[in-house]
XYZ file of C-alpha atoms in Angstrom:
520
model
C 76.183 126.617 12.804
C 74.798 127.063 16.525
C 71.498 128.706 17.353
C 73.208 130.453 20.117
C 76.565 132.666 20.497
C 77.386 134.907 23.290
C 80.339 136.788 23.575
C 81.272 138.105 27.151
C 84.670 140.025 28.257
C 86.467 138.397 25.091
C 85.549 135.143 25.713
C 82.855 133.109 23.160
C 80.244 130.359 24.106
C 77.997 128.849 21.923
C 74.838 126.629 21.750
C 72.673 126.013 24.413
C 74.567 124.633 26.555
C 77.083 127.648 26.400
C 80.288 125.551 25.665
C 82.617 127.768 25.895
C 85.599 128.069 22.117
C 87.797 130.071 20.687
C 86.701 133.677 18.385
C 85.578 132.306 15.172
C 87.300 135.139 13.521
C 90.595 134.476 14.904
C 90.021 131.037 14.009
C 89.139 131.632 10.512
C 91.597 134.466 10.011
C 94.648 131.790 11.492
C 93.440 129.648 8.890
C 93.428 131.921 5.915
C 96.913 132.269 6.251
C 98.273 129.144 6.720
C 96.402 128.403 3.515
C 98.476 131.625 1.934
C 101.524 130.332 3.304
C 100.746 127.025 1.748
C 100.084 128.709 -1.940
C 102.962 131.104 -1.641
C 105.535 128.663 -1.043
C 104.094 126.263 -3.867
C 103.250 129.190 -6.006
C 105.592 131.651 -5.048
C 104.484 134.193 -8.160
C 100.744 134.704 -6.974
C 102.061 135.119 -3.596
C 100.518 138.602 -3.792
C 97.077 137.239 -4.580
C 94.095 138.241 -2.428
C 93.032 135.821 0.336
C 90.651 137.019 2.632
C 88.237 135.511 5.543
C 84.849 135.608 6.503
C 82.481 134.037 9.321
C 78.853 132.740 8.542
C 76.142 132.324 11.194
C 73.521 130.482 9.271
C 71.216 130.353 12.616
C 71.084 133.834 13.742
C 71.412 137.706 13.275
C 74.708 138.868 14.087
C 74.609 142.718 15.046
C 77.825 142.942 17.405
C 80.926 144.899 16.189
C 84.591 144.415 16.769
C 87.889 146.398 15.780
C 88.475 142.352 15.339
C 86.659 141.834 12.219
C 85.053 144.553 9.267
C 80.968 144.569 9.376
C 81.271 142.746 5.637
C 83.208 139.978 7.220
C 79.852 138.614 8.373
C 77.090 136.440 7.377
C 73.973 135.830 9.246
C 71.088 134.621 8.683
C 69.124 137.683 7.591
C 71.958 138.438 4.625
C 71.422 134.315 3.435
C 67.573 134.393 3.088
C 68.461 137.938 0.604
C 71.349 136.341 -1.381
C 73.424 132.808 -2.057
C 76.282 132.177 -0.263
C 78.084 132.886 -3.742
C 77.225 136.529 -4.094
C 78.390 136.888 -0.254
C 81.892 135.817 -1.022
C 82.384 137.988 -4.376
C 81.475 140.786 -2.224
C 83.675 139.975 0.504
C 86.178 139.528 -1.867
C 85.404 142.943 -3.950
C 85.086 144.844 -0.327
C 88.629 143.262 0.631
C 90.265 145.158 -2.624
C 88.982 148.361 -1.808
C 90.308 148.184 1.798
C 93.840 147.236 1.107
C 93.962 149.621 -1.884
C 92.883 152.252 0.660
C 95.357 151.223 2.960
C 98.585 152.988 2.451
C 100.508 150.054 4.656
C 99.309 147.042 1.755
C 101.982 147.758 -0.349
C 102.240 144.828 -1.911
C 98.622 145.225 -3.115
C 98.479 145.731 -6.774
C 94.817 147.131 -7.665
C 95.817 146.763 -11.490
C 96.552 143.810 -11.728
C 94.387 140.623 -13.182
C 95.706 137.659 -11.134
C 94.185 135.492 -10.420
C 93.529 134.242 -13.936
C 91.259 131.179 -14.273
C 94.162 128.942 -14.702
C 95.448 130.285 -12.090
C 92.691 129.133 -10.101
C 92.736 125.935 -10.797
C 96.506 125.690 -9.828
C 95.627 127.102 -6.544
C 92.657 124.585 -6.450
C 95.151 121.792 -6.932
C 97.827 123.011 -4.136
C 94.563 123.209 -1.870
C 92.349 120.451 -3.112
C 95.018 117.922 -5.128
C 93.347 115.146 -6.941
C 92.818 111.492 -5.261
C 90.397 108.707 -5.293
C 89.333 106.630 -2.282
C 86.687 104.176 -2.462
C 85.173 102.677 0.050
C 85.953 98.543 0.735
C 83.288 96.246 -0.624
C 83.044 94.739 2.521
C 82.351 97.836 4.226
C 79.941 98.984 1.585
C 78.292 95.527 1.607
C 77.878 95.932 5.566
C 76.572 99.483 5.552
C 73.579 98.141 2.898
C 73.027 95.367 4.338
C 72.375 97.207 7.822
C 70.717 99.916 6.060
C 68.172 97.741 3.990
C 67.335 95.301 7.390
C 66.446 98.320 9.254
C 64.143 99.812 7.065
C 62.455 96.345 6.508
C 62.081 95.734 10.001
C 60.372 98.693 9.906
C 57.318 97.275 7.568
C 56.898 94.365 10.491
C 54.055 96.717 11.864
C 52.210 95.268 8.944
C 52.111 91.834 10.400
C 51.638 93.513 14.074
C 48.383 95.079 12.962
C 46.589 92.031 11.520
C 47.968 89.911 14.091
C 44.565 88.798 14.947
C 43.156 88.559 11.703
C 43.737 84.711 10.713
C 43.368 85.790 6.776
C 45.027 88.137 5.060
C 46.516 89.821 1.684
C 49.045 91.764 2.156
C 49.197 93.694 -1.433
C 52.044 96.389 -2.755
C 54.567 97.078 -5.295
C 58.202 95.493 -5.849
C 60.448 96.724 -2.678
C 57.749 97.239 -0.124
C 59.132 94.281 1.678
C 56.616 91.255 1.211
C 59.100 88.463 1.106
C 60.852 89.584 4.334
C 57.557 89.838 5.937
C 56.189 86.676 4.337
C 59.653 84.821 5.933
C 58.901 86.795 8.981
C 55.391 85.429 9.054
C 57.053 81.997 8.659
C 59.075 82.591 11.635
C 56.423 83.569 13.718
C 53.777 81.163 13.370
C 56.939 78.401 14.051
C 57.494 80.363 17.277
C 54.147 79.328 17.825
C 54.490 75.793 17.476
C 52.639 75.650 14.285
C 53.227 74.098 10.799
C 53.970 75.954 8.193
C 54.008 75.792 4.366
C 55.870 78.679 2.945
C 55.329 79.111 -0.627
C 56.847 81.262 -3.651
C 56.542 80.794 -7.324
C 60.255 81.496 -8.875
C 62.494 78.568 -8.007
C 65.170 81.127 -7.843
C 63.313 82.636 -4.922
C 62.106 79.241 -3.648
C 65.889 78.485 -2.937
C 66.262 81.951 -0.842
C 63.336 81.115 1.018
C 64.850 77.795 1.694
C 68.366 79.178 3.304
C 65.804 81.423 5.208
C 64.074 79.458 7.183
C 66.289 76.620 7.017
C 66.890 76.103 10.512
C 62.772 75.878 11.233
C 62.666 72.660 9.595
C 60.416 70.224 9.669
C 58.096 72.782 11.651
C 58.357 74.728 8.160
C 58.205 73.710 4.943
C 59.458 76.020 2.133
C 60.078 76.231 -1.890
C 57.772 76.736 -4.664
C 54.616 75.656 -4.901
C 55.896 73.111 -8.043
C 58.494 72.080 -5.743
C 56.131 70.997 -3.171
C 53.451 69.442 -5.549
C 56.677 67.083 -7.109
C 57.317 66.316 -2.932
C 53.286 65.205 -3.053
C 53.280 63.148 -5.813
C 56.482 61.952 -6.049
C 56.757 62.854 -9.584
C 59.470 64.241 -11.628
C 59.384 67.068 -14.394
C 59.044 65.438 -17.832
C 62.403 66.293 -20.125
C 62.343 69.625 -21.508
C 59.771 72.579 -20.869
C 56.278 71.749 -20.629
C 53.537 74.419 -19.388
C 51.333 71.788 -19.840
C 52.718 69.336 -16.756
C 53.463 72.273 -14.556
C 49.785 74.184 -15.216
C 47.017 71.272 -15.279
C 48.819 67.432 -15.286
C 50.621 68.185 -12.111
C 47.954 69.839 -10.147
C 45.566 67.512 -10.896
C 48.042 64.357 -9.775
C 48.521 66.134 -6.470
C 44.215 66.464 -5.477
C 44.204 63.220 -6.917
C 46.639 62.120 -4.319
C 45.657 64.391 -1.120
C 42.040 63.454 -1.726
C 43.018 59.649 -1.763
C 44.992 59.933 1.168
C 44.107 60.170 4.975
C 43.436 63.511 6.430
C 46.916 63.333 8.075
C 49.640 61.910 6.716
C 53.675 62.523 6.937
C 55.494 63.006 4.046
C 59.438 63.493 3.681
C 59.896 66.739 4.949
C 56.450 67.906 6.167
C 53.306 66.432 7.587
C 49.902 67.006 6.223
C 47.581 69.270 6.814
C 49.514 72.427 7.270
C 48.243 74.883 10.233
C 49.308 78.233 8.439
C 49.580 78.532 4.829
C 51.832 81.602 3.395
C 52.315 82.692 -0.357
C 55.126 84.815 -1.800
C 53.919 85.738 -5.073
C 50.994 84.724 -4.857
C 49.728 86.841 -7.757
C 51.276 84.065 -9.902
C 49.858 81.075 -7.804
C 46.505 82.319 -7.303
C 44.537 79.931 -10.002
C 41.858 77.678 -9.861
C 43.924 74.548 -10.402
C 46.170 75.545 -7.756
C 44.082 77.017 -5.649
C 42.354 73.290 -5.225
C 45.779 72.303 -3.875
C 45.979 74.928 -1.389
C 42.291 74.356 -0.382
C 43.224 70.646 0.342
C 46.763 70.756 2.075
C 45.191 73.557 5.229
C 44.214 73.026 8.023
C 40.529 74.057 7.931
C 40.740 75.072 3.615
C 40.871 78.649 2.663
C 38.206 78.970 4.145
C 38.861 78.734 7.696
C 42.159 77.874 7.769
C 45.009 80.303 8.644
C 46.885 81.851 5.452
C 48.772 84.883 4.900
C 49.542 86.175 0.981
C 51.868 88.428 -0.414
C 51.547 89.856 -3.695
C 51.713 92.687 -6.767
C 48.729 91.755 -8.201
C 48.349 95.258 -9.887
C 52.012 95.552 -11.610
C 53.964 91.907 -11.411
C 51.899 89.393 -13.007
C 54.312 88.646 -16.188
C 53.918 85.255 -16.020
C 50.194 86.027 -18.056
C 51.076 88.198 -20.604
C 47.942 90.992 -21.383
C 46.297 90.135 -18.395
C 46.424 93.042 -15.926
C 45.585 92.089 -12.067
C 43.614 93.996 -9.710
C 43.269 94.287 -6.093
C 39.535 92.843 -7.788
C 40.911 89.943 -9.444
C 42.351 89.092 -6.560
C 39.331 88.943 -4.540
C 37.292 87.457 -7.381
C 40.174 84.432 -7.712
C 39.304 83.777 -3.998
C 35.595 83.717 -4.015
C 35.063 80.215 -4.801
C 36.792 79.656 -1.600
C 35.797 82.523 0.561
C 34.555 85.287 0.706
C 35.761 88.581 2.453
C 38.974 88.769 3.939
C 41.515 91.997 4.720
C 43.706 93.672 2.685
C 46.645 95.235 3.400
C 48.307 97.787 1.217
C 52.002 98.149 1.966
C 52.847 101.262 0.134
C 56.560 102.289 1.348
C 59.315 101.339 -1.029
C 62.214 100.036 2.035
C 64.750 98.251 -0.824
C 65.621 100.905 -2.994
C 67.347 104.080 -2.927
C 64.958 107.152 -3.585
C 66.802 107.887 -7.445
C 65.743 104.026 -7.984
C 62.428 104.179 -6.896
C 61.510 107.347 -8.458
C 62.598 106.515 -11.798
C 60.783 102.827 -11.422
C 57.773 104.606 -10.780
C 57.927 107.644 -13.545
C 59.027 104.710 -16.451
C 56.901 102.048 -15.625
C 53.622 104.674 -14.802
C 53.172 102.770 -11.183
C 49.673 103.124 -10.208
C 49.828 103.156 -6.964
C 52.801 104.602 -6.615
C 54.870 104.335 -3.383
C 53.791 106.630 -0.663
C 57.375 106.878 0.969
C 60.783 105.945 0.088
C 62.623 104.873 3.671
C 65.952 104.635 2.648
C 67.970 108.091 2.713
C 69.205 109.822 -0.197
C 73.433 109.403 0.142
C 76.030 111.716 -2.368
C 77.369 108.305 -3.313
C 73.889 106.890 -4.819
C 74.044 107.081 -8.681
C 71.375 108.277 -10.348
C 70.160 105.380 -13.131
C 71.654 105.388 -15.832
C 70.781 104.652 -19.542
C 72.913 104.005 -22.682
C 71.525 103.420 -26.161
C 72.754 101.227 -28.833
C 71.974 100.813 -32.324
C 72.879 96.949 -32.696
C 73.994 94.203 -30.792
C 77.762 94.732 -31.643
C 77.497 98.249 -29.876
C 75.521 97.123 -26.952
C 78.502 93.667 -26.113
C 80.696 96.856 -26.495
C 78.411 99.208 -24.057
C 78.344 96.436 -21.539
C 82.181 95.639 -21.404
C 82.743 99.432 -20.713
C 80.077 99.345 -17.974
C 81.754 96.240 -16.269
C 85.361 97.759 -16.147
C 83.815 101.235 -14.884
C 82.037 99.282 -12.476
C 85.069 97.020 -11.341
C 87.409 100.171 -10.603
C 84.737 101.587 -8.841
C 85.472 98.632 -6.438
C 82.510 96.477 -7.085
C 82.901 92.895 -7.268
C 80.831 89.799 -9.193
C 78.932 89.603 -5.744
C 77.229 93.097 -6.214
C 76.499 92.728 -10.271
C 73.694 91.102 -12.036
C 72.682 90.972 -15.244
C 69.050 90.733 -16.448
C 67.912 90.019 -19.050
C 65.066 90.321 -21.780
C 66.261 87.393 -23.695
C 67.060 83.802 -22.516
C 70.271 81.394 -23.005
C 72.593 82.089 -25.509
C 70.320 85.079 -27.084
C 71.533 87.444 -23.843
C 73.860 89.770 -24.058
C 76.091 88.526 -20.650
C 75.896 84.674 -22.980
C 77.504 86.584 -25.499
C 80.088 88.263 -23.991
C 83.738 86.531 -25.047
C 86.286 89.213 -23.820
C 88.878 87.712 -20.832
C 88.892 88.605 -17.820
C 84.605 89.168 -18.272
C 83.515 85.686 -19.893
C 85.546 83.958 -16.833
C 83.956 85.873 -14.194
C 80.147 85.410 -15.506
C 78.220 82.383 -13.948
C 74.459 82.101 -14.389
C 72.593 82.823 -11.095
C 71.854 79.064 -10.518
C 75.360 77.897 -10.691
C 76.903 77.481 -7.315
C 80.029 79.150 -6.256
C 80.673 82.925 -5.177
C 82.568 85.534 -6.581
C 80.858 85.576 -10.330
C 78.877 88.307 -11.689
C 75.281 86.521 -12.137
C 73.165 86.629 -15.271
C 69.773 85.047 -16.016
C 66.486 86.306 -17.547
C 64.024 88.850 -16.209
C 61.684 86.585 -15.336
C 64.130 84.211 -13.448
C 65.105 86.698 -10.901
C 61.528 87.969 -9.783
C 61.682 88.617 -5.998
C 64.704 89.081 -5.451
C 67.532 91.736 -5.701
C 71.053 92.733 -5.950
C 73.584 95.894 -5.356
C 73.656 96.268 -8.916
C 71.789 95.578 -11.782
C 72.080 95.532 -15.647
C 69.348 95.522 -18.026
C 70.164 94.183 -21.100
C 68.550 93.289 -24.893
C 65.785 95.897 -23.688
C 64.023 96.456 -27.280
C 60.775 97.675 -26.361
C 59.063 99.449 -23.645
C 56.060 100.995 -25.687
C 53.445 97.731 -24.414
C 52.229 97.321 -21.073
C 53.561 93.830 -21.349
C 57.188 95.109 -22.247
C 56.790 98.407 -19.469
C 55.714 95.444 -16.419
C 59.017 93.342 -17.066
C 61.116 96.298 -17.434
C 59.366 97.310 -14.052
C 60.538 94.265 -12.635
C 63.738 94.260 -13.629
C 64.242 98.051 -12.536
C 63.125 97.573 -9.177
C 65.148 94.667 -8.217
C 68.552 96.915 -7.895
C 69.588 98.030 -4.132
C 71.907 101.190 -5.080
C 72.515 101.123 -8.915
C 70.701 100.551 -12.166
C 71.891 100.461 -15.166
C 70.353 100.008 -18.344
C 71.122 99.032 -21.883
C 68.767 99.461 -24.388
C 67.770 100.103 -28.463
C 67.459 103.790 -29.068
C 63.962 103.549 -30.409
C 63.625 103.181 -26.629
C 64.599 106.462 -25.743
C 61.634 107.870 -27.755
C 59.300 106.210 -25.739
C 60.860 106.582 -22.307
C 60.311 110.202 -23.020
C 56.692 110.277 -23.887
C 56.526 107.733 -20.898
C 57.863 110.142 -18.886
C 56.250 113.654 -20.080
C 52.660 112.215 -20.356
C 51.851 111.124 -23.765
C 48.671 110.468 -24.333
C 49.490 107.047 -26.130
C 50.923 105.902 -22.737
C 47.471 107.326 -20.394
């Protein structure tokens, strides 16, 4: 594989820096027969079978000539651009024949005869190649990822270097472009700084992250979701069950009520008030009116002229409002009560997932934008997504048990799997699951303790990700509604996806895929 070989008075050096080896014929030739040895005394009846040796120089055009080797003993670069490596070898092979029939001191040689037979072949494949499985440890694997995944997100810092002295900014881009690392980032600059912070997310899953994040930058930042910190204003608690009502108007309104009864500064467990930098995390979820009037009130200066950094998919991610598709417009149009004109910066390189994942996000869920790089390297042990089909729930509990045991011998462990889902509580396929050892290793992904495979809803596990992830119940993909949560769900696996879904789905993963019009 060098770009340079020179052989002078017997002797052989190679590259540029003319280190100095043995013949690569001799070499080749000395192991040729230690592999015939090997199949002879293994095999000992195709002991007469043809094994012959060859030397490739991918990199150059090898003229020279040797009573060491036979001119169609070589390869060079000139015979690879006219043929595959393939044809080369049959002909080496075929060329090899013809010599030792010719040669009256290959006795042994029998032109007529037919061995080896294709089962043959794969008996000498198994002498030279036997079977065996080695995986590697999940810790190792875990390490590798993780190391993998932080370099490629430091990467998207240059983001935050290049508006560094722009005091407001949106900083828009699909799932895996790295927003909430540079949105904790941001955090952990602006504390550097001496400056309070309010760090905000939507998805209380996420808030918690955010929380172990920048932990240690307490009080100088605050962090969780923006209900979170509106419950920390008022001192309020959630009312008993689930009501949109409290969380989208009652609450917001309690907490302007409160900051515009208060004094301009004011300390309140955990934070003081008002905030020098203000930074969102989803913010195409938080940017409404009634929350906006929050925002305005608890910085430094208001939206206006106060410091604030957001980070947000406002083009594919908003599921929270079914039917209502963002913009980069909305966006812009949400903010001009408060202000108007401010940067916008697209992040457009997908740094989470590997390049199988990320193309197969985009082609299913029609991403427009799509990513304009995908950092992470392409590695023989990525899986390609996969997809099974079911007809009814039975067959998908029975789908999803085979995938955990494949998985498991594969040496992943409940760390590296989540399952998402389509459908909440006990309606989810991971609820439903009642086969030992499975239903003792699932937890859902707010239930503390590690070890556990992790299951919750779609929608729960927004912003963030995992080594491998399960889509179950998926019924539907045919309305944009139904295509932007599968999107999400897709794009929050790190090196596998997996997905389980009704075959009526197939159907229209294919016209997604080939361009039907009823999906332009």
């Amino acid at each position: 594989s060098h770009d340079f070989i020179e052989c002078r008075e017997g002797e052989w050096f190679f590259g540029k820096h003319r280190k100095k080896g043995r013949s690569p014929f001799r070499q080749v030739s000395e192991t040729m027969h230690s592999l015939r040895e090997q199949v002879a005394r293994e095999l000992p009846e195709l002991g007469n079978v043809v094994f012959w040796s060859a030397v490739a120089f991918p990199f150059v055009d090898f003229t020279a000539s040797s009573p060491e080797w036979h001119p169609w003993q070589v390869i060079d670069r000139k015979d690879l651009t006219r043929k595959g490596i393939a044809e080369h070898v049959t002909n080496i092979l075929g060329k090899a024949r013809r010599y030792l029939e010719s040669n009256p001191s290959a006795r042994w040689f029998c032109p007529r005869g037919n061995r080896p037979t294709p089962a043959d072949c794969r008996r000498i494949a198994e002498v030279l190649r036997p079977n065996f499985e080695f995986f590697e440890s999940p810790r190792s694997r875990a390490r590798r990822r993780e190391e993998e995944i932080r370099y490629y997100t430091e990467k998207q810092t240059h983001a935050l270097d290049t508006m560094e002295w722009n005091p407001r900014v949106a900083f828009v881009g699909p799932a895996g472009t790295g927003k909430t690392m540079l949105a904790v980032e941001a955090a952990r600059r602006a504390a550097a700084r001496g400056r309070r912070v309010l760090l905000l997310c939507f998805n209380r899953l996420l808030g918690y992250w955010m929380q172990e994040q920048v932990g240690d930058l307490a009080p100088a930042v605050f962090s969780g979701t923006f209900h979170h910190f509106l419950l920390c204003l008022t001192d309020d608690h959630p009312p008993a069950g689930h009501d949109p009502q409290f969380w989208e108007k009652e609450l917001p309104e309690q907490a302007v009520e409160v900051l515009l009864s208060e004094d301009k500064r004011i300390r309140y467990p955990g934070f003081e008030l008002p905030f020098d930098d203000l930074i969102i995390d989803e913010a195409q979820d938080l940017l409404k009116p009634a929350f906006l009037d929050v925002l305005d009130l608890v910085l430094d200066g208001g939206l206006r002229y106060g410091r604030w950094l957001i980070f947000g998919d406002f083009v594919n991610q908003s599921i929270y409002t079914p039917g209502a598709a963002a913009t980069w417009e909305t966006l812009e149009e949400r903010l001009a009560p408060y202000i108007s004109g401010f940067p916008i910066f697209r992040l457009a390189d997908n740094c989470r997932n590997t390049p199988r994942i990320a193309s197969f996000v985009e082609t299913a869920a029609r991403l427009n934008p799509g990513y304009t790089s995908v950092l992470r390297p392409d590695r023989i042990e990525y899986h390609d997504p996969e997809l099974h089909f079911w007809d009814d729930r039975e067959e998908q509990q029975q789908i999803l048990i085979r995938t955990l045991e494949s998985l498991w011998k594969e040496g992943f462990r409940g760390d590296d799997i989540v399952l998402l889902s389509t459908r909440a509580g006990p309606q989810s396929a991971a609820s439903r699951i009642s086969t030992s050892p499975w239903k003792e290793r699932l937890r859902p992904c707010d239930s503390k303790g590690t070890g556990y495979i992790r299951h919750c809803t779609i929608h729960a596990f927004k912003g963030l990700e995992a080594p491998v992830v399960i889509v179950t119940d998926l019924e539907e993909i045919a309305s944009p509604d139904a295509r932007t949560l599968f999107y999400v769900a897709a794009s929050r696996a790190l090196d596998y996806l997996i997905v389980l879904a009704r075959k009526q789905v197939r159907i229209d993963l294919v016209d997604i895929v080939t361009g039907n019009k009823r999906f332009q």
